[in-house]
Amino acid sequence: MSSPSQTWKDQLSTQMPEALAREIDVFETQITLRKQGKIEEKLFAETRLRRGVYGQRYDNGQRHDGEKSQELNFPCGALTKGPITVWDAPGMMRIKIPYGKLSARQLEVLAELAEEYSDQILHVTTRQDIQLHFVHIEDTPDLMRRLAAVGITTREACGNSVRNVTACPYAGVCNTQSFDVTPYANALTYFLLGHDDCQDFGRKFKIAFSGCEGESCGLANFHDLGAVATTRTENGTTLRGFRLFVGGGLGSVPQNAQLFDAFLPESELLPTAQAICRVFARLGEKQNRAKARLKFLVKKLGLEEFKRLVLEERDKLRPDERWTAFLSDLHVTDEAPLRPGSPVPSGADASFSAWQRTNVRPQAQEGYGAVTITLPLGDFTSDQARALADLMRKYTGDSLRCTADQNLVMRWVPNGDLPALRADLQAIGLGTGGAGTITDICSCPGTDTCKLGISSSRSLSSELSRQLKEMGDELPEAARGLHIKASGCFNSCGQHHVADLGFLGVSRNVGGRRVPHFQLVVGGQWENNGGSYGMAIGAIPSKRVPDAVKRIVGKFVNERQGEETFHTYINRVGKKEIRAIVDELQVIPPFEVDPSFYSDWGDPRVYTIGDMGVGECAGEIVPFVEMGLAGAEREVFEAQELLEKNDVAGAAKRAYGAMLQAARALTKDRNQNLGDDPAEIVAEFKTHFFDTKLFFDQFAGPKFANFLFKTHDEGGKAESKEAAHQLVDEAQLFVDAAHQCYARLGSSLSTPVQA
Ligand code: HEM
Ligand code: SF4
């Protein structure tokens, strides 16, 4: 689109909702004030985050070349968008798409914005948002106005707020749903958006809806608030309600949500959510970000006490007509198909049939299919978006949804039109099959654009997908349905915990050099709303991950019993066997022999974590430390095995032992006389690594060190299997943090310092 003669503000003044238009004007003023130095930088950072204007890698004005940091020159001088965020450095714009639903017109506007303000790429995220990268902050007010004119807000897309409300992309057309959750997700979205009771959180708050228990699309199990549709019959009348879950979450300490109410009547959904938000705002942690999600509050209070407080709060709420007004028209979000349903034409070729098998899901409504458009790494171009909007109009009316596995779903396609739609999709490069199969890999942004990224999750995913596709017919049938997900770090934005094969980026020090690795997590469940999480096997060098995947998949295919799922298989054979087949992949040749291990996928530079802002040192080999850390890793693994055998006490003790061993490995370097007494190790570790903050994680601060202190205080005991599971996870994180600490300190570790 050519640039308008009027400003966007003038041109769109009658098309934007008034309140939203005003909010955007305010934000534009805040930008001006910041440029004049009249808004303090931290305050400005939170302000922009609450409008979805996010930081991006290298926005501190530095890029590490593997040896040293290089300055990136921007014209803005010392002006920042917040601490260590250069004003002119491009950032990311997160655009909230409630329950992933997009109209054709909205898609066209997003295409224009991607073209005019970004890099022509629209990125679908694991929470059904759309992200544009490389956006300049001064373009964001107009970008927001153009979105506002088509009913989209970026308000509370980031920051400590209620994030995008997600829901299954098949809601309303699905065969397994209790009922269509769309109108409920819609009502809750706009009820909580900007609500007074949601402005004082210590951390973000995520909500997900699902139409049924068994499928994966809603992922209600790992959200702060998860609502699963259910019905109950009373006196011959079918009543609608939700199984309401609270306190789930992934991240470094994944937590399954707990059942808050087995049947929350539909009329209670909004007030109960409001009461939960109030309790979270009032009692949730505010200082320590690492403990500030709802899951920690629910844990701290216990479910019963949390519930009591919520119900007490619910009774105190001032009645609000919005709680139930939406129930009088639940069809407001319905979609009207363009044409009557029709049968699938016979005589389709093999290529069409293969695509249909993976990418078309029969709708509950006879004669229609919901078509998945497979996007590589969640990306599509502005040209493709525009063409897709045309195809929506041609075939379906207005029905497109973003999915949590980073694809798009086009609903209400008459089956008779499927071959023609497939051909049209192929013509715009979107006709690839394999949706939901092993080649359709999910990935967080990782080191490409995320400041916290440790390894390149996107490039790994792309390489894995390429190699698996290359296997073609050689890829066994049993392997095709497996799910792979990758995150660039422990924050789990790629949702690796709920994949058959999950990966999270970690860095390891080998012979004084940094090597990109991925921690392998196996056997997580994508079904049952992300029902259970996988367990860590060990860190694999990035370049060997494809090899590891092929070995594990091959073993599964050979040993699978009947229709056994991968999840069941892993539980049957145990992790030890899996570890055994990838063990040798963990040994890395020296840099001089094969330097390829020392750079990451898709990045020719010598691998560095310097871009995270963590100082690099030319570390020298400190064999004791490396041996100690390897020993600690082994102990974590053994703890996991004991846990599998339901040996709760043994697992807890071993996890405690692993932490002590890692702490001792580091601390021995500072105190050569250090003995084996746990109290002494902990005290010395505290003096040399905690009080000095040397062990502090750049982003999680003292979090991981505190795991050791807590476990030590409790004597390495766990009361239940769940507690032991958490202890083992914490031990893994502590050992990872010890690796990071060692990597950061490098050669200075062998030079005792006075604390
Ligand atoms: C831009 C860089 C990003 C940063 C700095 C970031 C940061 C984080 C952090 C700190 C967590 C841990 C949450 C916690 O336990 O408190 C997290 C989790 C998560 N993030 Fe991100 N994230 C980024 C990008 C993304 C993107 C692009 C998505 C997709 C919309 C995403 C989706 C998720 C999901 C699904 C989780 C796990 C679920 C949960 O427990 O919240 N993140 N992220
Ligand atoms: S998992 Fe880590 S690397 Fe990936 S987007 Fe989240 S914070 Fe960034």
PDB file of N, CA, C and O and ligand atoms in Angstrom, residues 54 92 94 125-127 129 131 203-204 206 249-251 293 295 445 450 452 491-493 495, ligand 1:
ATOM      1  N   TYR A  54       8.112  -5.398  22.493  1.00  0.00           N
ATOM      2  CA  TYR A  54       9.051  -6.256  23.202  1.00  0.00           C
ATOM      3  C   TYR A  54      10.480  -6.004  22.732  1.00  0.00           C
ATOM      4  O   TYR A  54      10.707  -5.546  21.626  1.00  0.00           O
ATOM      5  N   MET A  92      10.505  -6.410  18.816  1.00  0.00           N
ATOM      6  CA  MET A  92       9.480  -7.352  18.375  1.00  0.00           C
ATOM      7  C   MET A  92       8.104  -6.814  18.795  1.00  0.00           C
ATOM      8  O   MET A  92       7.984  -6.208  19.848  1.00  0.00           O
ATOM      9  N   ARG A  94       4.430  -8.050  19.607  1.00  0.00           N
ATOM     10  CA  ARG A  94       3.542  -9.207  19.792  1.00  0.00           C
ATOM     11  C   ARG A  94       2.103  -8.748  19.646  1.00  0.00           C
ATOM     12  O   ARG A  94       1.671  -7.801  20.289  1.00  0.00           O
ATOM     13  N   THR A 125       2.916 -17.913  16.965  1.00  0.00           N
ATOM     14  CA  THR A 125       3.591 -18.373  18.176  1.00  0.00           C
ATOM     15  C   THR A 125       2.855 -19.548  18.815  1.00  0.00           C
ATOM     16  O   THR A 125       1.738 -19.890  18.414  1.00  0.00           O
ATOM     17  N   THR A 126       3.490 -20.120  19.846  1.00  0.00           N
ATOM     18  CA  THR A 126       2.890 -21.279  20.524  1.00  0.00           C
ATOM     19  C   THR A 126       1.702 -20.892  21.396  1.00  0.00           C
ATOM     20  O   THR A 126       1.112 -21.740  22.041  1.00  0.00           O
ATOM     21  N   ARG A 127       1.389 -19.594  21.465  1.00  0.00           N
ATOM     22  CA  ARG A 127       0.166 -19.197  22.177  1.00  0.00           C
ATOM     23  C   ARG A 127      -0.796 -18.457  21.231  1.00  0.00           C
ATOM     24  O   ARG A 127      -1.484 -17.543  21.619  1.00  0.00           O
ATOM     25  N   ASP A 129      -0.531 -16.263  19.081  1.00  0.00           N
ATOM     26  CA  ASP A 129      -0.317 -14.868  18.712  1.00  0.00           C
ATOM     27  C   ASP A 129       0.322 -14.793  17.333  1.00  0.00           C
ATOM     28  O   ASP A 129       0.787 -15.802  16.783  1.00  0.00           O
ATOM     29  N   GLN A 131       3.531 -12.607  15.704  1.00  0.00           N
ATOM     30  CA  GLN A 131       4.622 -11.701  16.044  1.00  0.00           C
ATOM     31  C   GLN A 131       5.260 -11.139  14.780  1.00  0.00           C
ATOM     32  O   GLN A 131       5.412 -11.840  13.790  1.00  0.00           O
ATOM     33  N   ARG A 203       3.497 -10.995  37.858  1.00  0.00           N
ATOM     34  CA  ARG A 203       3.968 -11.766  36.703  1.00  0.00           C
ATOM     35  C   ARG A 203       2.808 -11.945  35.733  1.00  0.00           C
ATOM     36  O   ARG A 203       1.665 -11.649  36.053  1.00  0.00           O
ATOM     37  N   LYS A 204       3.117 -12.524  34.585  1.00  0.00           N
ATOM     38  CA  LYS A 204       2.066 -12.753  33.585  1.00  0.00           C
ATOM     39  C   LYS A 204       1.045 -13.797  34.056  1.00  0.00           C
ATOM     40  O   LYS A 204       1.323 -14.578  34.967  1.00  0.00           O
ATOM     41  N   LYS A 206      -1.719 -16.613  32.292  1.00  0.00           N
ATOM     42  CA  LYS A 206      -2.121 -17.210  31.007  1.00  0.00           C
ATOM     43  C   LYS A 206      -3.358 -18.083  31.165  1.00  0.00           C
ATOM     44  O   LYS A 206      -3.444 -18.878  32.086  1.00  0.00           O
ATOM     45  N   GLY A 249       1.833 -24.617  34.655  1.00  0.00           N
ATOM     46  CA  GLY A 249       2.817 -23.775  33.973  1.00  0.00           C
ATOM     47  C   GLY A 249       4.025 -24.593  33.578  1.00  0.00           C
ATOM     48  O   GLY A 249       4.316 -25.627  34.201  1.00  0.00           O
ATOM     49  N   LEU A 250       4.717 -24.137  32.563  1.00  0.00           N
ATOM     50  CA  LEU A 250       5.952 -24.823  32.146  1.00  0.00           C
ATOM     51  C   LEU A 250       7.122 -24.073  32.777  1.00  0.00           C
ATOM     52  O   LEU A 250       7.212 -23.969  33.982  1.00  0.00           O
ATOM     53  N   GLY A 251       8.008 -23.533  31.956  1.00  0.00           N
ATOM     54  CA  GLY A 251       9.146 -22.815  32.526  1.00  0.00           C
ATOM     55  C   GLY A 251      10.135 -23.769  33.178  1.00  0.00           C
ATOM     56  O   GLY A 251      10.121 -24.980  32.934  1.00  0.00           O
ATOM     57  N   ARG A 293       4.734 -16.567  39.453  1.00  0.00           N
ATOM     58  CA  ARG A 293       3.578 -17.095  38.724  1.00  0.00           C
ATOM     59  C   ARG A 293       2.555 -17.689  39.697  1.00  0.00           C
ATOM     60  O   ARG A 293       2.893 -18.076  40.824  1.00  0.00           O
ATOM     61  N   LYS A 295       1.324 -20.501  39.879  1.00  0.00           N
ATOM     62  CA  LYS A 295       1.604 -21.867  40.340  1.00  0.00           C
ATOM     63  C   LYS A 295       2.309 -21.862  41.700  1.00  0.00           C
ATOM     64  O   LYS A 295       2.067 -22.733  42.534  1.00  0.00           O
ATOM     65  N   PRO A 445      11.439 -18.747  19.465  1.00  0.00           N
ATOM     66  CA  PRO A 445      12.356 -17.947  18.637  1.00  0.00           C
ATOM     67  C   PRO A 445      13.840 -18.228  18.903  1.00  0.00           C
ATOM     68  O   PRO A 445      14.678 -18.048  18.024  1.00  0.00           O
ATOM     69  N   CYS A 450      15.524 -13.973  20.441  1.00  0.00           N
ATOM     70  CA  CYS A 450      15.233 -13.851  21.871  1.00  0.00           C
ATOM     71  C   CYS A 450      16.509 -13.596  22.666  1.00  0.00           C
ATOM     72  O   CYS A 450      17.507 -14.292  22.485  1.00  0.00           O
ATOM     73  N   LEU A 452      17.096 -14.231  25.699  1.00  0.00           N
ATOM     74  CA  LEU A 452      17.433 -15.267  26.674  1.00  0.00           C
ATOM     75  C   LEU A 452      17.899 -16.557  26.016  1.00  0.00           C
ATOM     76  O   LEU A 452      18.273 -17.504  26.697  1.00  0.00           O
ATOM     77  N   ASN A 491      13.167 -21.658  29.733  1.00  0.00           N
ATOM     78  CA  ASN A 491      11.861 -21.018  29.910  1.00  0.00           C
ATOM     79  C   ASN A 491      10.723 -21.742  29.185  1.00  0.00           C
ATOM     80  O   ASN A 491       9.560 -21.462  29.428  1.00  0.00           O
ATOM     81  N   SER A 492      11.054 -22.608  28.291  1.00  0.00           N
ATOM     82  CA  SER A 492      10.094 -23.532  27.655  1.00  0.00           C
ATOM     83  C   SER A 492       9.038 -22.912  26.763  1.00  0.00           C
ATOM     84  O   SER A 492       7.921 -23.425  26.678  1.00  0.00           O
ATOM     85  N   CYS A 493       9.365 -21.826  26.110  1.00  0.00           N
ATOM     86  CA  CYS A 493       8.372 -21.210  25.224  1.00  0.00           C
ATOM     87  C   CYS A 493       8.022 -22.129  24.059  1.00  0.00           C
ATOM     88  O   CYS A 493       6.962 -21.992  23.458  1.00  0.00           O
ATOM     89  N   GLN A 495       7.463 -25.202  24.475  1.00  0.00           N
ATOM     90  CA  GLN A 495       6.636 -26.242  25.102  1.00  0.00           C
ATOM     91  C   GLN A 495       7.251 -27.638  24.990  1.00  0.00           C
ATOM     92  O   GLN A 495       6.557 -28.632  24.793  1.00  0.00           O
TER      93      GLN A 495
HETATM   94  C1  HEM B   1      10.826 -12.689  23.195  1.00  0.00           C
HETATM   95  C2  HEM B   1      11.453 -13.429  24.053  1.00  0.00           C
HETATM   96  C3  HEM B   1      10.752 -14.205  25.138  1.00  0.00           C
HETATM   97  C4  HEM B   1      11.049 -14.135  26.439  1.00  0.00           C
HETATM   98  C5  HEM B   1      12.070 -13.241  27.087  1.00  0.00           C
HETATM   99  C6  HEM B   1      10.198 -15.093  27.116  1.00  0.00           C
HETATM  100  C7  HEM B   1      10.229 -15.349  28.465  1.00  0.00           C
HETATM  101  C8  HEM B   1       9.589 -16.406  29.063  1.00  0.00           C
HETATM  102  C9  HEM B   1       9.748 -16.796  30.412  1.00  0.00           C
HETATM  103  C10 HEM B   1      10.639 -16.097  31.412  1.00  0.00           C
HETATM  104  C11 HEM B   1       8.977 -17.893  30.611  1.00  0.00           C
HETATM  105  C12 HEM B   1       8.852 -18.693  31.876  1.00  0.00           C
HETATM  106  C13 HEM B   1       7.554 -18.356  32.463  1.00  0.00           C
HETATM  107  C14 HEM B   1       7.464 -18.538  33.934  1.00  0.00           C
HETATM  108  O1  HEM B   1       7.499 -19.671  34.416  1.00  0.00           O
HETATM  109  O2  HEM B   1       7.314 -17.538  34.616  1.00  0.00           O
HETATM  110  C15 HEM B   1       8.301 -18.180  29.399  1.00  0.00           C
HETATM  111  C16 HEM B   1       7.402 -19.218  29.208  1.00  0.00           C
HETATM  112  C17 HEM B   1       6.663 -19.380  28.076  1.00  0.00           C
HETATM  113  N1  HEM B   1       6.656 -18.559  26.986  1.00  0.00           N
HETATM  114 FE1  HEM B   1       8.030 -17.122  26.613  1.00  0.00          FE
HETATM  115  N2  HEM B   1       9.393 -15.679  26.215  1.00  0.00           N
HETATM  116  C18 HEM B   1       9.683 -15.166  24.995  1.00  0.00           C
HETATM  117  C19 HEM B   1       9.067 -15.483  23.821  1.00  0.00           C
HETATM  118  C20 HEM B   1       7.963 -16.294  23.744  1.00  0.00           C
HETATM  119  C21 HEM B   1       7.190 -16.490  22.567  1.00  0.00           C
HETATM  120  C22 HEM B   1       7.468 -15.881  21.225  1.00  0.00           C
HETATM  121  C23 HEM B   1       6.163 -17.298  22.885  1.00  0.00           C
HETATM  122  C24 HEM B   1       4.973 -17.696  22.057  1.00  0.00           C
HETATM  123  C25 HEM B   1       3.923 -16.840  22.164  1.00  0.00           C
HETATM  124  C26 HEM B   1       6.325 -17.661  24.239  1.00  0.00           C
HETATM  125  C27 HEM B   1       5.489 -18.558  24.871  1.00  0.00           C
HETATM  126  C28 HEM B   1       5.782 -19.068  26.091  1.00  0.00           C
HETATM  127  C29 HEM B   1       5.165 -20.253  26.625  1.00  0.00           C
HETATM  128  C30 HEM B   1       4.098 -21.103  25.925  1.00  0.00           C
HETATM  129  C31 HEM B   1       5.736 -20.459  27.854  1.00  0.00           C
HETATM  130  C32 HEM B   1       5.485 -21.654  28.773  1.00  0.00           C
HETATM  131  C33 HEM B   1       4.187 -21.592  29.441  1.00  0.00           C
HETATM  132  C34 HEM B   1       4.231 -20.850  30.726  1.00  0.00           C
HETATM  133  O3  HEM B   1       4.481 -21.439  31.785  1.00  0.00           O
HETATM  134  O4  HEM B   1       3.997 -19.651  30.690  1.00  0.00           O
HETATM  135  N3  HEM B   1       7.398 -17.014  24.735  1.00  0.00           N
HETATM  136  N4  HEM B   1       8.682 -17.247  28.471  1.00  0.00           N
END
